[in-house]
C-alpha cells in the first residue's frame, strides 16, 4: 500500500497524495513540491488529521486558512487588505515552517520594502493577526511573533481653507449630497457616521446631534 505522503506522478506531471482511498491532485509541475506540501498539510488539517501528527505547518498553509476565515467572517475590504499583505509575505517565507519564523524575518521583509512607508504598519498587523488567530484556533501551539512590534501610525492632518470649502460645496449640484458634505464639514464626522444619523439623533432645540 502506497504510504500517505505526497509523490510525483511523472506520467501526469503532477503531485498527488492518497487520501480516503483516492488520489488527490496537490500541484502540477515537478518543481512545485513546496506548493504540493503546503496543499498536503492543508488537506490533512481540514480532513481531520490530528494536529500533533503535522510536524511542520508551512506559513503559506496558515495564511491560506486565515484568509478562508477572513473571507467568511470579515468585511470584503478587510479580506482584500489581509490577502494583499499575506500574499507578499508568503512569496518570501511561505515555505518556511511556522515554528521557524522569528520577528527578525518579518522586520527584514518590511525593511526591504522602502516604498510601502505607511503601509508597513498594516503589513505587520496582518502577519501578526494571522499568527494570533492560528494560536487561538489551536493550529499552532504558540505564537512566535507575539513580541513583534508594529510601528505607530503617522497622523496626517490638513484643514481645508474657507475658500476650499466653498469651492467644494459650490461644485456639487446634487442638493442632498451637498447637505451630506456640509454635515461632514461642520461636524468632523466620518462619512459612515453621517450616513447612520437618524431623525432621533438630531436635537434641534440645542443644535446638535447626539450619537
PDB file of C-alpha atoms in Angstrom:
ATOM      1  CA  UNK A   1       0.000   0.000   0.000  1.00  0.00           C
ATOM      2  CA  UNK A   2       1.415   3.385  -1.000  1.00  0.00           C
ATOM      3  CA  UNK A   3       2.314   5.495   2.081  1.00  0.00           C
ATOM      4  CA  UNK A   4       0.104   8.508   2.634  1.00  0.00           C
ATOM      5  CA  UNK A   5       2.504  11.249   1.667  1.00  0.00           C
ATOM      6  CA  UNK A   6       2.822  13.327  -1.495  1.00  0.00           C
ATOM      7  CA  UNK A   7       4.560  11.820  -4.510  1.00  0.00           C
ATOM      8  CA  UNK A   8       5.200  12.992  -8.032  1.00  0.00           C
ATOM      9  CA  UNK A   9       3.458  11.185 -10.893  1.00  0.00           C
ATOM     10  CA  UNK A  10       5.693  11.620 -13.902  1.00  0.00           C
ATOM     11  CA  UNK A  11       3.008  10.299 -16.275  1.00  0.00           C
ATOM     12  CA  UNK A  12       0.761  13.208 -15.316  1.00  0.00           C
ATOM     13  CA  UNK A  13       3.415  15.752 -14.397  1.00  0.00           C
ATOM     14  CA  UNK A  14       1.782  16.482 -11.040  1.00  0.00           C
ATOM     15  CA  UNK A  15       1.985  15.861  -7.305  1.00  0.00           C
ATOM     16  CA  UNK A  16      -0.616  13.605  -5.658  1.00  0.00           C
ATOM     17  CA  UNK A  17      -1.439  12.145  -2.268  1.00  0.00           C
ATOM     18  CA  UNK A  18      -3.562   9.134  -1.324  1.00  0.00           C
ATOM     19  CA  UNK A  19      -6.454  10.383   0.830  1.00  0.00           C
ATOM     20  CA  UNK A  20      -9.624   8.496   1.784  1.00  0.00           C
ATOM     21  CA  UNK A  21      -8.956   5.900  -0.879  1.00  0.00           C
ATOM     22  CA  UNK A  22      -8.492   8.448  -3.678  1.00  0.00           C
ATOM     23  CA  UNK A  23      -5.558  10.104  -5.358  1.00  0.00           C
ATOM     24  CA  UNK A  24      -5.838  13.846  -4.713  1.00  0.00           C
ATOM     25  CA  UNK A  25      -4.101  16.355  -7.003  1.00  0.00           C
ATOM     26  CA  UNK A  26      -1.927  18.766  -4.996  1.00  0.00           C
ATOM     27  CA  UNK A  27       0.059  20.718  -7.594  1.00  0.00           C
ATOM     28  CA  UNK A  28       1.178  20.497 -11.215  1.00  0.00           C
ATOM     29  CA  UNK A  29       4.841  20.590 -12.178  1.00  0.00           C
ATOM     30  CA  UNK A  30       7.806  18.730 -10.734  1.00  0.00           C
ATOM     31  CA  UNK A  31       9.307  21.982  -9.420  1.00  0.00           C
ATOM     32  CA  UNK A  32       6.156  22.712  -7.360  1.00  0.00           C
ATOM     33  CA  UNK A  33       6.998  20.429  -4.437  1.00  0.00           C
ATOM     34  CA  UNK A  34       6.738  23.277  -1.904  1.00  0.00           C
ATOM     35  CA  UNK A  35       3.263  24.169  -3.199  1.00  0.00           C
ATOM     36  CA  UNK A  36       2.298  20.491  -3.075  1.00  0.00           C
ATOM     37  CA  UNK A  37       3.462  20.145   0.528  1.00  0.00           C
ATOM     38  CA  UNK A  38       1.501  23.232   1.553  1.00  0.00           C
ATOM     39  CA  UNK A  39      -1.621  21.812  -0.111  1.00  0.00           C
ATOM     40  CA  UNK A  40      -0.963  18.464   1.566  1.00  0.00           C
ATOM     41  CA  UNK A  41      -0.786  19.985   5.042  1.00  0.00           C
ATOM     42  CA  UNK A  42      -3.977  21.943   4.430  1.00  0.00           C
ATOM     43  CA  UNK A  43      -5.740  18.796   3.229  1.00  0.00           C
ATOM     44  CA  UNK A  44      -4.620  16.858   6.275  1.00  0.00           C
ATOM     45  CA  UNK A  45      -5.643  19.658   8.611  1.00  0.00           C
ATOM     46  CA  UNK A  46      -9.099  20.104   7.117  1.00  0.00           C
ATOM     47  CA  UNK A  47      -9.508  16.373   6.660  1.00  0.00           C
ATOM     48  CA  UNK A  48      -9.311  15.627  10.366  1.00  0.00           C
ATOM     49  CA  UNK A  49      -5.630  14.816  10.791  1.00  0.00           C
ATOM     50  CA  UNK A  50      -4.572  15.205  14.422  1.00  0.00           C
ATOM     51  CA  UNK A  51      -2.567  18.398  14.810  1.00  0.00           C
ATOM     52  CA  UNK A  52       0.119  16.526  16.729  1.00  0.00           C
ATOM     53  CA  UNK A  53       0.835  14.464  13.591  1.00  0.00           C
ATOM     54  CA  UNK A  54       1.558  17.556  11.495  1.00  0.00           C
ATOM     55  CA  UNK A  55       5.250  18.026  12.133  1.00  0.00           C
ATOM     56  CA  UNK A  56       5.800  21.243  10.203  1.00  0.00           C
ATOM     57  CA  UNK A  57       2.907  23.501   9.227  1.00  0.00           C
ATOM     58  CA  UNK A  58       4.086  25.807   6.418  1.00  0.00           C
ATOM     59  CA  UNK A  59       3.393  29.517   6.811  1.00  0.00           C
ATOM     60  CA  UNK A  60       1.588  29.505   3.451  1.00  0.00           C
ATOM     61  CA  UNK A  61      -0.896  26.972   4.805  1.00  0.00           C
ATOM     62  CA  UNK A  62      -1.570  29.011   7.932  1.00  0.00           C
ATOM     63  CA  UNK A  63      -2.109  32.129   5.800  1.00  0.00           C
ATOM     64  CA  UNK A  64      -4.469  30.239   3.487  1.00  0.00           C
ATOM     65  CA  UNK A  65      -6.546  29.036   6.439  1.00  0.00           C
ATOM     66  CA  UNK A  66      -6.697  32.521   7.936  1.00  0.00           C
ATOM     67  CA  UNK A  67      -7.778  34.004   4.596  1.00  0.00           C
ATOM     68  CA  UNK A  68     -10.509  31.365   4.351  1.00  0.00           C
ATOM     69  CA  UNK A  69     -11.714  32.557   7.765  1.00  0.00           C
ATOM     70  CA  UNK A  70     -11.398  36.237   6.850  1.00  0.00           C
ATOM     71  CA  UNK A  71     -13.365  35.853   3.607  1.00  0.00           C
ATOM     72  CA  UNK A  72     -16.332  34.367   5.504  1.00  0.00           C
ATOM     73  CA  UNK A  73     -16.290  36.328   8.766  1.00  0.00           C
ATOM     74  CA  UNK A  74     -14.829  39.737   7.904  1.00  0.00           C
ATOM     75  CA  UNK A  75     -15.662  42.569   5.541  1.00  0.00           C
ATOM     76  CA  UNK A  76     -14.579  42.394   1.873  1.00  0.00           C
ATOM     77  CA  UNK A  77     -12.202  45.327   2.455  1.00  0.00           C
ATOM     78  CA  UNK A  78     -10.567  43.600   5.427  1.00  0.00           C
ATOM     79  CA  UNK A  79     -10.174  40.372   3.457  1.00  0.00           C
ATOM     80  CA  UNK A  80      -8.675  42.228   0.479  1.00  0.00           C
ATOM     81  CA  UNK A  81      -6.225  44.031   2.768  1.00  0.00           C
ATOM     82  CA  UNK A  82      -5.100  40.828   4.500  1.00  0.00           C
ATOM     83  CA  UNK A  83      -4.769  38.995   1.189  1.00  0.00           C
ATOM     84  CA  UNK A  84      -2.577  41.733  -0.315  1.00  0.00           C
ATOM     85  CA  UNK A  85      -0.025  41.658   2.507  1.00  0.00           C
ATOM     86  CA  UNK A  86      -0.112  37.924   3.225  1.00  0.00           C
ATOM     87  CA  UNK A  87       0.497  37.018  -0.410  1.00  0.00           C
ATOM     88  CA  UNK A  88       3.566  39.257  -0.401  1.00  0.00           C
ATOM     89  CA  UNK A  89       4.725  37.693   2.869  1.00  0.00           C
ATOM     90  CA  UNK A  90       4.253  34.144   1.557  1.00  0.00           C
ATOM     91  CA  UNK A  91       6.334  34.885  -1.516  1.00  0.00           C
ATOM     92  CA  UNK A  92       9.198  35.474   0.891  1.00  0.00           C
ATOM     93  CA  UNK A  93       8.544  32.948   3.674  1.00  0.00           C
ATOM     94  CA  UNK A  94       5.592  30.801   2.612  1.00  0.00           C
ATOM     95  CA  UNK A  95       7.545  27.527   2.609  1.00  0.00           C
ATOM     96  CA  UNK A  96       9.143  28.214   5.995  1.00  0.00           C
ATOM     97  CA  UNK A  97       7.759  26.294   8.949  1.00  0.00           C
ATOM     98  CA  UNK A  98       5.579  28.262  11.362  1.00  0.00           C
ATOM     99  CA  UNK A  99       7.840  27.124  14.174  1.00  0.00           C
ATOM    100  CA  UNK A 100      10.913  28.624  12.479  1.00  0.00           C
ATOM    101  CA  UNK A 101       9.649  32.152  11.845  1.00  0.00           C
ATOM    102  CA  UNK A 102      11.077  34.933  14.016  1.00  0.00           C
ATOM    103  CA  UNK A 103      10.317  38.660  14.383  1.00  0.00           C
ATOM    104  CA  UNK A 104      13.667  39.192  12.662  1.00  0.00           C
ATOM    105  CA  UNK A 105      12.309  37.663   9.445  1.00  0.00           C
ATOM    106  CA  UNK A 106       9.260  39.937   9.396  1.00  0.00           C
ATOM    107  CA  UNK A 107      11.317  43.054  10.137  1.00  0.00           C
ATOM    108  CA  UNK A 108      13.769  42.220   7.367  1.00  0.00           C
ATOM    109  CA  UNK A 109      10.869  41.634   4.969  1.00  0.00           C
ATOM    110  CA  UNK A 110       9.432  45.042   5.888  1.00  0.00           C
ATOM    111  CA  UNK A 111      12.792  46.842   5.644  1.00  0.00           C
ATOM    112  CA  UNK A 112      13.215  45.600   2.061  1.00  0.00           C
ATOM    113  CA  UNK A 113      10.035  47.411   1.018  1.00  0.00           C
ATOM    114  CA  UNK A 114      11.090  51.051   1.019  1.00  0.00           C
ATOM    115  CA  UNK A 115       8.089  52.237  -0.985  1.00  0.00           C
ATOM    116  CA  UNK A 116       5.489  50.924   1.471  1.00  0.00           C
ATOM    117  CA  UNK A 117       6.024  53.703   4.031  1.00  0.00           C
ATOM    118  CA  UNK A 118       2.718  53.947   5.948  1.00  0.00           C
ATOM    119  CA  UNK A 119       1.654  50.512   4.682  1.00  0.00           C
ATOM    120  CA  UNK A 120       4.385  48.859   6.764  1.00  0.00           C
ATOM    121  CA  UNK A 121       2.232  49.102   9.876  1.00  0.00           C
ATOM    122  CA  UNK A 122      -0.695  47.378   8.150  1.00  0.00           C
ATOM    123  CA  UNK A 123       1.608  44.684   6.765  1.00  0.00           C
ATOM    124  CA  UNK A 124       2.940  43.784  10.218  1.00  0.00           C
ATOM    125  CA  UNK A 125      -0.548  43.860  11.735  1.00  0.00           C
ATOM    126  CA  UNK A 126      -1.768  41.478   9.010  1.00  0.00           C
ATOM    127  CA  UNK A 127       1.003  38.973   9.709  1.00  0.00           C
ATOM    128  CA  UNK A 128       0.625  39.229  13.492  1.00  0.00           C
ATOM    129  CA  UNK A 129      -3.154  38.817  13.235  1.00  0.00           C
ATOM    130  CA  UNK A 130      -2.691  35.630  11.205  1.00  0.00           C
ATOM    131  CA  UNK A 131      -0.405  34.016  13.773  1.00  0.00           C
ATOM    132  CA  UNK A 132      -2.552  35.180  16.677  1.00  0.00           C
ATOM    133  CA  UNK A 133      -5.605  33.646  15.004  1.00  0.00           C
ATOM    134  CA  UNK A 134      -3.690  30.414  14.403  1.00  0.00           C
ATOM    135  CA  UNK A 135      -2.866  30.164  18.094  1.00  0.00           C
ATOM    136  CA  UNK A 136      -6.468  30.930  19.107  1.00  0.00           C
ATOM    137  CA  UNK A 137      -7.742  28.212  16.795  1.00  0.00           C
ATOM    138  CA  UNK A 138      -5.284  25.635  18.094  1.00  0.00           C
ATOM    139  CA  UNK A 139      -3.485  25.357  14.758  1.00  0.00           C
ATOM    140  CA  UNK A 140      -0.156  26.319  16.301  1.00  0.00           C
ATOM    141  CA  UNK A 141       0.978  25.707  19.861  1.00  0.00           C
ATOM    142  CA  UNK A 142       2.303  29.207  20.450  1.00  0.00           C
ATOM    143  CA  UNK A 143       2.608  32.467  18.548  1.00  0.00           C
ATOM    144  CA  UNK A 144       6.282  33.014  17.600  1.00  0.00           C
ATOM    145  CA  UNK A 145       5.531  36.639  16.629  1.00  0.00           C
ATOM    146  CA  UNK A 146       3.970  37.683  19.913  1.00  0.00           C
ATOM    147  CA  UNK A 147       6.796  40.141  20.659  1.00  0.00           C
ATOM    148  CA  UNK A 148       6.812  41.673  17.162  1.00  0.00           C
ATOM    149  CA  UNK A 149       6.082  45.402  17.308  1.00  0.00           C
ATOM    150  CA  UNK A 150       4.155  47.333  14.656  1.00  0.00           C
ATOM    151  CA  UNK A 151       5.288  50.934  14.034  1.00  0.00           C
ATOM    152  CA  UNK A 152       2.993  53.699  15.166  1.00  0.00           C
ATOM    153  CA  UNK A 153       0.718  55.168  12.559  1.00  0.00           C
ATOM    154  CA  UNK A 154       1.671  58.591  11.278  1.00  0.00           C
ATOM    155  CA  UNK A 155      -1.039  61.142  11.950  1.00  0.00           C
ATOM    156  CA  UNK A 156      -1.903  63.133   8.854  1.00  0.00           C
ATOM    157  CA  UNK A 157      -3.977  66.245   9.255  1.00  0.00           C
ATOM    158  CA  UNK A 158      -4.804  69.002   6.798  1.00  0.00           C
ATOM    159  CA  UNK A 159      -7.528  71.554   7.442  1.00  0.00           C
ATOM    160  CA  UNK A 160      -9.389  72.886   4.415  1.00  0.00           C
ATOM    161  CA  UNK A 161      -9.329  76.636   3.929  1.00  0.00           C
ATOM    162  CA  UNK A 162     -12.601  78.600   3.790  1.00  0.00           C
ATOM    163  CA  UNK A 163     -12.143  79.095   0.033  1.00  0.00           C
ATOM    164  CA  UNK A 164     -11.593  75.357  -0.499  1.00  0.00           C
ATOM    165  CA  UNK A 165     -14.750  74.509   1.438  1.00  0.00           C
ATOM    166  CA  UNK A 166     -16.768  76.980  -0.605  1.00  0.00           C
ATOM    167  CA  UNK A 167     -15.345  75.648  -3.869  1.00  0.00           C
ATOM    168  CA  UNK A 168     -16.175  72.064  -2.948  1.00  0.00           C
ATOM    169  CA  UNK A 169     -19.760  72.817  -1.940  1.00  0.00           C
ATOM    170  CA  UNK A 170     -20.421  75.051  -4.955  1.00  0.00           C
ATOM    171  CA  UNK A 171     -19.143  72.322  -7.282  1.00  0.00           C
ATOM    172  CA  UNK A 172     -21.716  69.802  -6.026  1.00  0.00           C
ATOM    173  CA  UNK A 173     -25.008  70.095  -7.912  1.00  0.00           C
ATOM    174  CA  UNK A 174     -26.936  67.405  -6.042  1.00  0.00           C
ATOM    175  CA  UNK A 175     -28.603  69.098  -3.049  1.00  0.00           C
ATOM    176  CA  UNK A 176     -28.781  66.007  -0.851  1.00  0.00           C
ATOM    177  CA  UNK A 177     -25.121  65.188  -1.415  1.00  0.00           C
ATOM    178  CA  UNK A 178     -24.213  68.833  -0.747  1.00  0.00           C
ATOM    179  CA  UNK A 179     -26.097  68.620   2.563  1.00  0.00           C
ATOM    180  CA  UNK A 180     -24.184  65.427   3.316  1.00  0.00           C
ATOM    181  CA  UNK A 181     -20.841  67.170   2.716  1.00  0.00           C
ATOM    182  CA  UNK A 182     -21.953  70.194   4.737  1.00  0.00           C
ATOM    183  CA  UNK A 183     -22.732  67.904   7.659  1.00  0.00           C
ATOM    184  CA  UNK A 184     -19.280  66.302   7.462  1.00  0.00           C
ATOM    185  CA  UNK A 185     -17.505  69.657   7.207  1.00  0.00           C
ATOM    186  CA  UNK A 186     -19.468  71.075  10.087  1.00  0.00           C
ATOM    187  CA  UNK A 187     -19.163  68.159  12.476  1.00  0.00           C
ATOM    188  CA  UNK A 188     -15.927  66.409  11.569  1.00  0.00           C
ATOM    189  CA  UNK A 189     -17.797  63.100  11.348  1.00  0.00           C
ATOM    190  CA  UNK A 190     -16.683  60.335   9.016  1.00  0.00           C
ATOM    191  CA  UNK A 191     -18.898  59.507   6.004  1.00  0.00           C
ATOM    192  CA  UNK A 192     -20.140  56.301   7.643  1.00  0.00           C
ATOM    193  CA  UNK A 193     -21.051  58.221  10.804  1.00  0.00           C
ATOM    194  CA  UNK A 194     -23.038  60.859   8.911  1.00  0.00           C
ATOM    195  CA  UNK A 195     -24.809  58.158   6.890  1.00  0.00           C
ATOM    196  CA  UNK A 196     -26.019  56.491  10.103  1.00  0.00           C
ATOM    197  CA  UNK A 197     -27.562  59.636  11.598  1.00  0.00           C
ATOM    198  CA  UNK A 198     -31.340  59.368  12.042  1.00  0.00           C
ATOM    199  CA  UNK A 199     -34.026  61.891  12.969  1.00  0.00           C
ATOM    200  CA  UNK A 200     -33.892  60.594  16.529  1.00  0.00           C
ATOM    201  CA  UNK A 201     -30.250  61.711  16.782  1.00  0.00           C
ATOM    202  CA  UNK A 202     -30.993  65.341  15.807  1.00  0.00           C
ATOM    203  CA  UNK A 203     -31.676  67.707  18.716  1.00  0.00           C
ATOM    204  CA  UNK A 204     -32.838  70.901  17.013  1.00  0.00           C
ATOM    205  CA  UNK A 205     -33.554  72.675  20.314  1.00  0.00           C
ATOM    206  CA  UNK A 206     -29.849  72.714  21.183  1.00  0.00           C
ATOM    207  CA  UNK A 207     -28.479  72.483  17.641  1.00  0.00           C
ATOM    208  CA  UNK A 208     -26.536  69.235  17.965  1.00  0.00           C
ATOM    209  CA  UNK A 209     -26.539  65.580  17.025  1.00  0.00           C
ATOM    210  CA  UNK A 210     -26.413  63.091  19.891  1.00  0.00           C
ATOM    211  CA  UNK A 211     -24.800  59.868  18.662  1.00  0.00           C
TER     212      UNK A 211
END
